[in-house]
Structures are given as C-alpha cells and as structure tokens.
C-alpha cells in the first residue's frame, strides 16, 4: 500500500505515466489539475472569491470560467496567479488528502498527479514521490503540440521549480525523453517495486 505523488514540469509526461501506473497497480488516480478546473467551475465559494478577487468577468455568459481571460490576466500579473492558487489549492489538497486517508485505511495504492508538489511543500503527505523529467525542449515541444503558445509555456516553466532540483529531491525519477514504450517499461519497473512494498 502506498500513497504516491507524481510530479514534474509542464508536458513532462505526468498524466501519461499516471495512467500506466494506475492500470498496472489497479490504483485510483487523483488528477489535481482536473479537480482544480472542476472546483473553479462548480464550487460556489470559489466562484465568488474569484469574481471578487480576480475579475468580475471571470465567468462567461454560459456561467463557465473564461479560461482565456484568466490565463491572460495571470500571465500579466503574477500576483493574481498566486491569489488564484491560494483560493483553489487548499480545496484541492483537502480533497486528495481525504481520499488518500480513505485508501490508506482500505489498502491499495493511490496516485496523485500534482504538478506543484514541491513548490507547495506537499512531499510530507506521500509515501513516495516520483519525479517525471525530460529536456526543456521536449517539454516545450509537447506542450506546444497541445495548442499552447511557446511564450506561455516558457512563462509557466519559469514559475516551476527547475527539473533538476526536483530530480535531486525525488524518491524515484522517471526520465521521459524517449518513446511511450520506454515510458511504459519504466512504469512497469516502478509498479513491480511498489508491488514488492504492498
Ligand atoms: P501537464 O503538466 O501539461 O498537464 P503532463 O506532465 O501531465 O503535462 P502529459 O499530458 O502526460 O504531460 O504529456 C504531454 C503530452 O506529451 C501528451 O500529449 C502525451 O501524450 C505526450 N507524451 C508524453 N510522454 C511521451 C513520450 N514518451 N513520447 C511521446 N509523447 C509523449
């Protein structure tokens, strides 16, 4: 049984290895980015705080978050980014911590895909932290292929802890500059090790 945090920079391959590991270990995956998006869209307290503290126009006529506007605003003003994270992160953290306690008492593995794990000092909550790393060029290439502008990706990368610093802190490192098959092979090795610890 283990509570595993998977972290790494934008486009490093966190979600991809989480889905490999989830299948191999039959473990539930908690995607903090997805839950943060859902929280922003549906949590009334969060929505009110965002309207009040970020922008009254933060939600469109359809009631959904105006992600383009928010992205532009936090890109221009880093303080707004910090504020938005302060509104969202405690709620997201409470959700994965509650879930990890549930899994801990029932046995099994639980995997949390959490980009800012070290930046937010969350390592204390995990039995093991896996860092997914790759070259900065690979990160840029992958993130741009998903439709983000190069400057946007570079700006996000500047706000994240450098990959090598994360690597130095990791319990385990997965280097993902190769093929998906190579990544899957690393996931299998990792799953075997975790299986031994079960
Ligand atoms: P983000 O932090 O931006 O959400 P991430 O770290 O979760 O990103 P993924 O979503 O897993 O990264 O991967 C980014 C993109 O790169 C995806 O389209 C994924 O399919 C692709 N990818 C990941 N690893 C590889 C690989 N080894 N070979 C080819 N494509 C890959």
Short mmCIF file of N, CA, C and O and ligand atoms in Angstrom, two decimals, residues 8-17 33 113 115 142-143 146 160 176-181 183, ligand 1:
data_model
loop_
_atom_site.label_atom_id
_atom_site.label_comp_id
_atom_site.label_asym_id
_atom_site.label_seq_id
_atom_site.Cartn_x
_atom_site.Cartn_y
_atom_site.Cartn_z
N UNK A 8 6.35 16.89 -11.73
CA UNK A 8 7.26 17.19 -12.84
C UNK A 8 6.75 18.43 -13.54
O UNK A 8 5.63 18.90 -13.26
N UNK A 9 7.55 18.96 -14.44
CA UNK A 9 7.17 20.20 -15.12
C UNK A 9 6.08 19.98 -16.15
O UNK A 9 5.68 18.84 -16.42
N UNK A 10 5.63 21.08 -16.72
CA UNK A 10 4.60 21.04 -17.76
C UNK A 10 5.08 20.15 -18.93
O UNK A 10 6.24 20.24 -19.35
N UNK A 11 4.19 19.30 -19.38
CA UNK A 11 4.50 18.46 -20.55
C UNK A 11 5.53 17.37 -20.32
O UNK A 11 5.96 16.71 -21.26
N UNK A 12 5.90 17.13 -19.06
CA UNK A 12 6.95 16.13 -18.80
C UNK A 12 6.43 14.70 -19.00
O UNK A 12 7.21 13.79 -19.30
N UNK A 13 5.12 14.52 -18.82
CA UNK A 13 4.54 13.17 -19.01
C UNK A 13 3.89 12.61 -17.75
O UNK A 13 3.67 11.40 -17.66
N UNK A 14 3.56 13.49 -16.80
CA UNK A 14 2.96 13.03 -15.54
C UNK A 14 1.67 12.23 -15.77
O UNK A 14 1.52 11.13 -15.26
N UNK A 15 0.75 12.84 -16.53
CA UNK A 15 -0.54 12.17 -16.72
C UNK A 15 -0.36 10.84 -17.42
O UNK A 15 -1.05 9.85 -17.09
N UNK A 16 0.58 10.80 -18.35
CA UNK A 16 0.77 9.57 -19.13
C UNK A 16 1.29 8.45 -18.22
O UNK A 16 0.76 7.34 -18.24
N UNK A 17 2.29 8.76 -17.41
CA UNK A 17 2.81 7.67 -16.54
C UNK A 17 1.79 7.32 -15.46
O UNK A 17 1.67 6.17 -15.07
N UNK A 33 -4.99 18.82 -11.45
CA UNK A 33 -5.35 19.86 -12.43
C UNK A 33 -6.84 19.76 -12.80
O UNK A 33 -7.53 20.76 -12.90
N UNK A 113 -1.50 12.99 -9.15
CA UNK A 113 -0.79 13.71 -10.21
C UNK A 113 -0.81 15.19 -9.82
O UNK A 113 -1.84 15.85 -9.87
N UNK A 115 1.35 18.71 -10.17
CA UNK A 115 2.47 19.46 -10.77
C UNK A 115 3.30 20.26 -9.76
O UNK A 115 4.50 20.27 -9.83
N UNK A 142 6.11 19.25 -26.49
CA UNK A 142 4.87 18.54 -26.13
C UNK A 142 3.75 19.52 -25.75
O UNK A 142 2.61 19.36 -26.16
N UNK A 143 4.11 20.54 -24.97
CA UNK A 143 3.07 21.47 -24.53
C UNK A 143 2.55 22.30 -25.71
O UNK A 143 1.35 22.56 -25.81
N UNK A 146 0.04 20.66 -27.83
CA UNK A 146 -1.32 20.63 -27.28
C UNK A 146 -2.02 21.97 -27.44
O UNK A 146 -3.07 22.21 -26.84
N UNK A 160 7.90 27.26 -12.45
CA UNK A 160 8.03 25.94 -11.83
C UNK A 160 9.47 25.70 -11.37
O UNK A 160 10.41 26.25 -11.95
N UNK A 176 11.75 10.89 -19.13
CA UNK A 176 10.81 10.65 -20.23
C UNK A 176 11.15 11.46 -21.48
O UNK A 176 10.37 12.28 -21.94
N UNK A 177 12.38 11.21 -22.00
CA UNK A 177 12.73 11.83 -23.28
C UNK A 177 12.63 10.83 -24.42
O UNK A 177 12.84 11.18 -25.57
N UNK A 178 12.32 9.58 -24.06
CA UNK A 178 12.27 8.55 -25.10
C UNK A 178 10.84 8.32 -25.58
O UNK A 178 9.99 9.21 -25.51
N UNK A 179 10.61 7.11 -26.04
CA UNK A 179 9.30 6.78 -26.62
C UNK A 179 8.28 6.45 -25.53
O UNK A 179 8.65 6.25 -24.36
N UNK A 180 7.04 6.34 -25.94
CA UNK A 180 6.00 5.92 -24.99
C UNK A 180 6.25 4.50 -24.49
O UNK A 180 5.96 4.18 -23.34
N UNK A 181 6.82 3.68 -25.39
CA UNK A 181 7.14 2.29 -24.98
C UNK A 181 8.17 2.29 -23.86
O UNK A 181 8.08 1.52 -22.90
N UNK A 183 8.64 4.69 -21.77
CA UNK A 183 7.97 5.20 -20.55
C UNK A 183 7.16 4.07 -19.89
O UNK A 183 7.19 3.90 -18.67
P1 LIG B 1 0.85 18.95 -18.00
O1 LIG B 1 1.59 19.29 -16.77
O2 LIG B 1 0.97 20.00 -19.02
O3 LIG B 1 -0.59 18.52 -17.75
P2 LIG B 1 1.93 16.27 -18.15
O4 LIG B 1 3.23 16.32 -17.43
O5 LIG B 1 0.78 15.63 -17.45
O6 LIG B 1 1.56 17.70 -18.71
P3 LIG B 1 1.30 14.52 -20.33
O7 LIG B 1 -0.05 15.11 -20.52
O8 LIG B 1 1.40 13.14 -19.78
O9 LIG B 1 2.23 15.51 -19.51
O10 LIG B 1 2.13 14.53 -21.69
C1 LIG B 1 2.15 15.70 -22.50
C2 LIG B 1 1.94 15.25 -23.94
O11 LIG B 1 3.08 14.54 -24.37
C3 LIG B 1 0.75 14.33 -24.14
O12 LIG B 1 0.16 14.62 -25.37
C4 LIG B 1 1.38 12.94 -24.14
O13 LIG B 1 0.64 12.02 -24.92
C5 LIG B 1 2.73 13.22 -24.77
N1 LIG B 1 3.80 12.33 -24.30
C6 LIG B 1 4.16 12.09 -23.02
N2 LIG B 1 5.20 11.25 -22.97
C7 LIG B 1 5.52 10.96 -24.24
C8 LIG B 1 6.51 10.12 -24.85
N3 LIG B 1 7.42 9.45 -24.15
N4 LIG B 1 6.53 10.06 -26.19
C9 LIG B 1 5.63 10.75 -26.93
N5 LIG B 1 4.68 11.54 -26.43
C10 LIG B 1 4.62 11.65 -25.10
#
